[in-house]
Coordinates of C-alpha atoms (C1' of nucleotides) in Angstrom, one line a residue:
Chain X
X1 CA 54.2 -22.2 38.5
X2 CA 53.9 -23.5 42.0
X3 CA 53.0 -20.1 43.3
X4 CA 52.2 -21.4 46.8
X5 CA 53.5 -24.8 47.4
X6 CA 53.7 -24.3 51.1
X7 CA 51.0 -26.3 52.9
X8 CA 48.2 -24.1 54.1
X9 CA 47.2 -24.5 57.7
X10 CA 43.6 -24.3 56.9
X11 CA 44.2 -27.5 55.0
X12 CA 45.3 -29.6 58.0
X13 CA 43.6 -33.0 57.4
X14 CA 43.9 -33.8 61.1
X15 CA 42.2 -30.7 62.4
X16 CA 39.4 -31.0 59.8
X17 CA 38.6 -34.6 60.7
X18 CA 38.7 -33.8 64.5
X19 CA 36.5 -30.8 64.1
X20 CA 34.0 -32.7 62.1
X21 CA 34.1 -35.5 64.7
X22 CA 33.3 -33.0 67.5
X23 CA 30.5 -31.5 65.5
X24 CA 28.8 -34.7 64.5
X25 CA 29.3 -36.3 67.9
X26 CA 27.4 -33.5 69.6
X27 CA 24.6 -34.1 67.2
X28 CA 24.3 -37.8 67.7
X29 CA 24.8 -37.5 71.4
X30 CA 21.7 -35.3 71.7
X31 CA 19.6 -38.1 70.3
X32 CA 21.3 -40.8 72.3
X33 CA 21.0 -38.8 75.6
X34 CA 17.5 -40.1 76.3
X35 CA 19.0 -43.6 76.3
X36 CA 21.7 -42.7 78.8
X37 CA 24.4 -43.7 76.4
X38 CA 27.2 -41.8 74.7
X39 CA 28.1 -42.5 71.1
X40 CA 31.2 -44.3 72.1
X41 CA 29.3 -46.5 74.5
X42 CA 26.7 -47.2 71.8
X43 CA 29.5 -48.2 69.5
X44 CA 30.8 -50.7 72.0
X45 CA 27.4 -52.3 72.7
X46 CA 26.8 -52.5 68.9
X47 CA 29.9 -54.4 68.2
X48 CA 29.2 -56.8 71.1
X49 CA 25.7 -57.3 69.9
X50 CA 26.7 -58.3 66.4
X51 CA 30.0 -60.0 67.0
X52 CA 29.3 -61.7 70.3
X53 CA 31.8 -61.8 73.2
X54 CA 35.2 -60.4 72.4
X55 CA 38.4 -59.9 74.3
X56 CA 39.6 -56.4 75.1
X57 CA 42.2 -56.5 72.3
X58 CA 39.8 -57.8 69.7
X59 CA 37.1 -55.3 70.6
X60 CA 39.6 -52.5 70.5
X61 CA 40.7 -53.5 67.0
X62 CA 37.2 -53.5 65.5
X63 CA 36.5 -50.2 67.2
X64 CA 39.7 -48.6 65.8
X65 CA 40.5 -47.6 69.4
X66 CA 43.5 -47.8 71.6
X67 CA 43.5 -50.9 73.8
X68 CA 44.0 -48.9 77.0
X69 CA 41.3 -46.4 76.0
X70 CA 38.8 -49.2 75.5
X71 CA 39.8 -50.8 78.8
X72 CA 38.7 -47.6 80.5
X73 CA 35.6 -47.0 78.4
X74 CA 34.1 -50.3 79.3
X75 CA 34.2 -49.6 83.0
X76 CA 31.1 -47.4 83.2
X77 CA 29.3 -50.0 81.1
X78 CA 30.3 -52.7 83.5
X79 CA 29.4 -50.6 86.5
X80 CA 25.9 -50.1 85.1
X81 CA 25.6 -53.8 84.4
X82 CA 25.4 -53.5 80.6
X83 CA 28.4 -55.7 80.0
X84 CA 30.1 -58.5 81.9
X85 CA 33.8 -58.9 81.9
X86 CA 35.2 -62.4 82.6
X87 CA 38.5 -64.1 82.3
X88 CA 38.8 -66.2 79.2
X89 CA 38.8 -69.9 79.8
X90 CA 41.2 -70.6 77.0
X91 CA 43.8 -67.9 77.9
X92 CA 43.8 -66.6 81.5
X93 CA 45.6 -63.4 80.4
X94 CA 42.6 -62.4 78.3
X95 CA 39.3 -61.1 79.4
X96 CA 36.1 -61.6 77.5
X97 CA 33.5 -58.8 77.3
X98 CA 30.0 -59.7 76.6
X99 CA 26.6 -58.0 76.5
X100 CA 24.3 -58.7 79.4
X101 CA 20.5 -58.9 79.2
X102 CA 20.3 -55.4 80.5
X103 CA 22.9 -54.4 77.9
X104 CA 20.8 -55.8 75.1
X105 CA 17.7 -54.0 76.4
X106 CA 19.6 -50.7 76.6
X107 CA 21.0 -51.3 73.1
X108 CA 17.6 -51.7 71.6
X109 CA 16.4 -48.5 73.2
X110 CA 19.4 -46.6 72.0
X111 CA 19.1 -48.2 68.6
X112 CA 15.8 -46.3 68.0
X113 CA 17.4 -43.0 69.0
X114 CA 20.4 -43.7 66.8
X115 CA 18.2 -44.4 63.8
X116 CA 16.6 -41.0 64.1
X117 CA 19.9 -39.3 64.4
X118 CA 21.3 -41.2 61.4
X119 CA 18.2 -40.4 59.3
X120 CA 18.2 -36.7 60.4
X121 CA 21.9 -36.3 59.6
X122 CA 21.5 -37.9 56.2
X123 CA 18.5 -35.8 55.5
X124 CA 20.6 -32.7 55.9
X125 CA 23.8 -34.0 54.4
X126 CA 22.5 -36.3 51.8
X127 CA 22.4 -40.1 51.9
X128 CA 24.6 -40.6 48.9
X129 CA 27.1 -38.1 50.1
X130 CA 27.2 -39.6 53.5
X131 CA 27.9 -43.0 51.9
X132 CA 30.8 -41.5 49.9
X133 CA 32.1 -39.7 53.0
X134 CA 32.2 -43.0 55.0
X135 CA 34.1 -44.7 52.1
X136 CA 36.7 -42.0 52.2
X137 CA 37.0 -42.2 55.9
X138 CA 37.4 -45.9 55.8
X139 CA 40.2 -45.4 53.4
X140 CA 41.9 -43.1 55.9
X141 CA 41.6 -45.8 58.5
X142 CA 42.9 -48.4 56.2
X143 CA 45.8 -46.3 54.9
X144 CA 49.2 -47.5 56.1
X145 CA 50.5 -44.6 58.1
X146 CA 54.1 -45.2 58.9
X147 CA 55.2 -43.7 62.1
X148 CA 57.5 -40.7 62.4
X149 CA 60.2 -43.0 63.7
X150 CA 60.1 -45.4 60.8
X151 CA 63.4 -46.7 59.5
X152 CA 64.1 -48.0 55.9
Chain Z
X1 CA 12.8 -53.5 46.0
X2 CA 14.1 -52.0 49.2
X3 CA 15.4 -55.3 50.4
X4 CA 17.1 -53.8 53.4
X5 CA 16.0 -50.3 54.2
X6 CA 17.0 -50.7 57.9
X7 CA 20.0 -48.6 58.7
X8 CA 23.1 -50.7 59.0
X9 CA 25.2 -50.1 62.1
X10 CA 28.4 -50.4 60.1
X11 CA 27.2 -47.3 58.4
X12 CA 27.1 -45.0 61.4
X13 CA 28.5 -41.7 60.2
X14 CA 29.4 -40.7 63.7
X15 CA 31.4 -43.7 64.5
X16 CA 33.2 -43.6 61.2
X17 CA 34.3 -40.0 61.6
X18 CA 35.4 -40.5 65.2
X19 CA 37.4 -43.6 64.3
X20 CA 39.1 -41.8 61.5
X21 CA 39.8 -38.9 63.8
X22 CA 41.5 -41.2 66.3
X23 CA 43.5 -42.9 63.6
X24 CA 44.8 -39.7 61.9
X25 CA 45.4 -38.0 65.2
X26 CA 47.7 -40.7 66.4
X27 CA 49.7 -40.3 63.2
X28 CA 50.0 -36.5 63.3
X29 CA 50.8 -36.6 67.0
X30 CA 53.7 -38.9 66.4
X31 CA 55.3 -36.2 64.3
X32 CA 54.4 -33.3 66.6
X33 CA 55.7 -35.2 69.7
X34 CA 59.2 -33.8 69.1
X35 CA 57.8 -30.3 69.5
X36 CA 56.1 -31.1 72.7
X37 CA 52.7 -30.2 71.3
X38 CA 49.6 -32.2 70.7
X39 CA 47.5 -31.7 67.6
X40 CA 44.9 -29.8 69.5
X41 CA 47.5 -27.4 70.9
X42 CA 49.0 -26.9 67.6
X43 CA 45.6 -26.0 66.2
X44 CA 45.2 -23.4 68.9
X45 CA 48.6 -21.8 68.3
X46 CA 48.0 -21.8 64.6
X47 CA 44.8 -19.8 64.9
X48 CA 46.3 -17.3 67.2
X49 CA 49.3 -16.9 64.9
X50 CA 47.2 -16.1 61.9
X51 CA 44.3 -14.4 63.4
X52 CA 45.9 -12.5 66.2
X53 CA 44.6 -12.2 69.8
X54 CA 41.1 -13.6 70.2
X55 CA 38.6 -14.0 73.0
X56 CA 37.9 -17.5 74.4
X57 CA 34.5 -17.5 72.6
X58 CA 35.9 -16.3 69.3
X59 CA 38.7 -18.8 69.4
X60 CA 36.4 -21.6 70.3
X61 CA 34.2 -20.7 67.3
X62 CA 37.0 -20.8 64.7
X63 CA 38.2 -24.1 66.2
X64 CA 34.7 -25.7 66.1
X65 CA 35.2 -26.5 69.7
X66 CA 33.0 -26.1 72.8
X67 CA 33.8 -23.0 74.7
X68 CA 34.4 -24.9 77.9
X69 CA 36.6 -27.4 76.2
X70 CA 38.8 -24.6 74.9
X71 CA 38.9 -22.9 78.2
X72 CA 40.5 -26.0 79.6
X73 CA 42.7 -26.7 76.6
X74 CA 44.5 -23.4 76.9
X75 CA 45.5 -23.9 80.5
X76 CA 48.5 -26.1 79.7
X77 CA 49.6 -23.6 77.1
X78 CA 49.3 -20.8 79.5
X79 CA 51.2 -22.8 82.2
X80 CA 54.0 -23.4 79.7
X81 CA 54.1 -19.7 78.7
X82 CA 53.1 -20.2 75.1
X83 CA 50.0 -18.0 75.4
X84 CA 49.0 -15.1 77.6
X85 CA 45.5 -14.7 78.9
X86 CA 44.4 -11.2 79.8
X87 CA 41.1 -9.4 80.5
X88 CA 39.8 -7.4 77.5
X89 CA 40.1 -3.7 77.9
X90 CA 36.8 -3.1 76.1
X91 CA 34.7 -5.8 77.9
X92 CA 35.8 -6.9 81.3
X93 CA 33.8 -10.1 81.0
X94 CA 35.9 -11.2 78.1
X95 CA 39.5 -12.5 78.1
X96 CA 41.9 -12.2 75.3
X97 CA 44.2 -15.0 74.4
X98 CA 47.4 -14.1 72.6
X99 CA 50.5 -15.9 71.4
X100 CA 53.7 -15.1 73.4
X101 CA 57.2 -14.9 71.9
X102 CA 57.8 -18.4 73.3
X103 CA 54.6 -19.5 71.7
X104 CA 55.6 -18.2 68.3
X105 CA 58.9 -20.0 68.6
X106 CA 57.3 -23.2 69.6
X107 CA 54.8 -22.8 66.8
X108 CA 57.6 -22.5 64.2
X109 CA 59.2 -25.6 65.4
X110 CA 56.0 -27.6 65.4
X111 CA 55.1 -26.2 62.0
X112 CA 58.0 -28.1 60.4
X113 CA 56.9 -31.3 62.0
X114 CA 53.4 -30.7 60.9
X115 CA 54.5 -30.2 57.3
X116 CA 56.2 -33.6 57.3
X117 CA 53.1 -35.3 58.7
X118 CA 50.8 -33.5 56.3
X119 CA 53.0 -34.4 53.3
X120 CA 53.4 -38.0 54.5
X121 CA 49.7 -38.4 55.0
X122 CA 48.9 -37.0 51.5
X123 CA 51.6 -39.2 50.0
X124 CA 49.7 -42.3 51.3
X125 CA 46.2 -41.0 50.9
X126 CA 46.5 -38.8 47.8
X127 CA 46.7 -35.0 47.7
X128 CA 43.6 -34.6 45.6
X129 CA 41.7 -37.1 47.6
X130 CA 42.6 -35.4 50.8
X131 CA 41.4 -32.1 49.4
X132 CA 38.1 -33.7 48.5
X133 CA 37.8 -35.3 51.9
X134 CA 38.4 -31.9 53.7
X135 CA 35.7 -30.4 51.5
X136 CA 33.2 -33.0 52.5
X137 CA 34.1 -32.7 56.2
X138 CA 33.7 -28.9 56.0
X139 CA 30.3 -29.5 54.6
X140 CA 29.5 -31.7 57.7
X141 CA 30.7 -28.9 59.9
X142 CA 28.6 -26.4 58.0
X143 CA 25.5 -28.5 57.9
X144 CA 22.7 -27.2 60.0
X145 CA 22.1 -30.0 62.5
X146 CA 19.0 -29.3 64.4
X147 CA 18.9 -30.7 67.9
X148 CA 16.9 -33.6 69.1
X149 CA 14.7 -31.2 71.0
X150 CA 13.9 -29.0 68.1
X151 CA 10.4 -27.7 67.8
X152 CA 8.7 -26.6 64.6
Chain B
dC1 C1' 18.9 5.2 87.9
dG2 C1' 17.5 0.2 88.3
dG3 C1' 15.8 -4.0 87.1
dA4 C1' 15.4 -7.4 83.2
dT5 C1' 18.0 -9.6 80.0
dA6 C1' 21.7 -11.1 77.5
dT7 C1' 26.7 -12.2 77.1
dA8 C1' 31.6 -14.0 78.6
dT9 C1' 33.6 -17.0 81.2
dG10 C1' 34.4 -20.3 85.2
dT11 C1' 33.4 -24.9 87.8
dG12 C1' 31.7 -29.6 89.0
dT13 C1' 31.3 -33.8 87.1
dA14 C1' 31.8 -37.5 83.9
dT15 C1' 33.5 -39.7 80.0
dA16 C1' 37.3 -40.1 76.1
dT17 C1' 42.0 -40.6 74.5
dG18 C1' 46.6 -42.6 74.3
dC19 C1' 51.7 -43.0 75.7
dA20 C1' 55.1 -45.3 78.9
dC21 C1' 55.6 -48.6 82.0
dT22 C1' 54.1 -52.7 84.7
dT23 C1' 52.0 -57.2 85.8
dT24 C1' 50.5 -61.6 84.7
dG25 C1' 50.1 -65.5 81.9
dT26 C1' 51.5 -68.5 77.6
dC27 C1' 54.6 -71.1 75.0
dA28 C1' 58.5 -72.9 72.9
dA29 C1' 63.4 -74.0 73.2
dG30 C1' 66.8 -76.2 75.8
Chain R
dC1 C1' 61.2 -78.3 84.2
dT2 C1' 63.2 -73.8 83.5
dT3 C1' 63.9 -69.8 81.2
dG4 C1' 63.3 -66.4 78.0
dA5 C1' 60.5 -64.2 74.4
dC6 C1' 56.1 -62.8 73.7
dA7 C1' 51.3 -61.6 74.3
dA8 C1' 47.0 -59.6 77.2
dA9 C1' 45.7 -56.5 80.1
dG10 C1' 46.3 -53.0 84.0
dT11 C1' 48.1 -48.4 86.0
dG12 C1' 49.9 -43.6 86.2
dC13 C1' 49.8 -39.6 84.0
dA14 C1' 48.3 -35.9 81.1
dT15 C1' 45.3 -34.0 77.9
dA16 C1' 40.5 -33.7 75.4
dT17 C1' 35.5 -33.3 75.4
dA18 C1' 31.1 -31.3 76.8
dC19 C1' 26.7 -30.7 79.6
dA20 C1' 24.6 -28.3 83.6
dC21 C1' 25.1 -24.9 86.6
dA22 C1' 27.2 -20.7 88.6
dT23 C1' 29.3 -16.0 88.4
dA24 C1' 30.5 -11.5 86.6
dT25 C1' 29.7 -7.9 83.5
dA26 C1' 27.3 -5.4 80.0
dT27 C1' 23.2 -3.4 77.9
dC28 C1' 18.7 -2.0 77.2
dC29 C1' 14.6 0.1 78.5
dG30 C1' 11.2 2.3 81.3

DNA sequence: CGGATATATGTGTATATGCACTTTGTCAAG
DNA sequence: CTTGACAAAGTGCATATACACATATATCCG
């Protein structure tokens, strides 16, 4: 008895994830504001801090971000002297992005603010639940989503 | 034995939701592309379809979207004749956004593409799991997230 | 009525996002 | 060495996002 097998628009997975992303981003951004960084920028600095210098492509991959999006997102960081972008010695097509001293300093400041936001969020949402949520979201990211134009 | 009580940056809830949103949006957008709509635009038309004309503020609220963001997101839709924006008779400060005939037609086209994307996603991720995920994301949206500047 | 206050929306500015297309550099086959 | 496939990054364009500030209207109260 599939009374209503038609997909309900309230149940759009894409909309729900995007809405939640807007909501949680505004929250974290409030805390990061004092450091002068946005959440996206903080994510970039974090990866560079813990993974060391990376090329644009490699950095984009770990950030689950389009290459061209990242290419533009690093420009304000470079302008403010938080990262340095230099051509790779091994492959002159590639560019290496690395954290500067100023970038490390800024990261440490933002890190404190981030910790407060993270703790505050989990206080409201639940630490265990947040952990479960992240696991489910990582599964989304890992899921093989074939394109609309797939053949075979 | 809290060996490592320091929050791990890999566990940033904000980053994880945003990354998943980028990933899933690209997937749904591939399917919607044939209709000439983006996922955000499809969401807007969907709400207008099922809730009837709404003011900017009311529409922004149901979309979990900043008022000013929505104000700009409806402009391409108005330009393409999919929605009509008119001053409210009751309150001249307010504007009512409503779906046009062309908007309804476009919505029906996009609806088919959306259904395929939704089904394809749930085929890969699991229908039950997707349902659970949406419930957890709605809880994020519903969670009272006090600002960084909260007092008392 | 008239001013204080609250509400609905618009604008300026800056970042975020990604597709299609282009440019530049690498590398292997001939 | 040359050429052709491939790989890394840049550019043009359009939309998405939201804060701070500005404007217009409504509403309440003395």
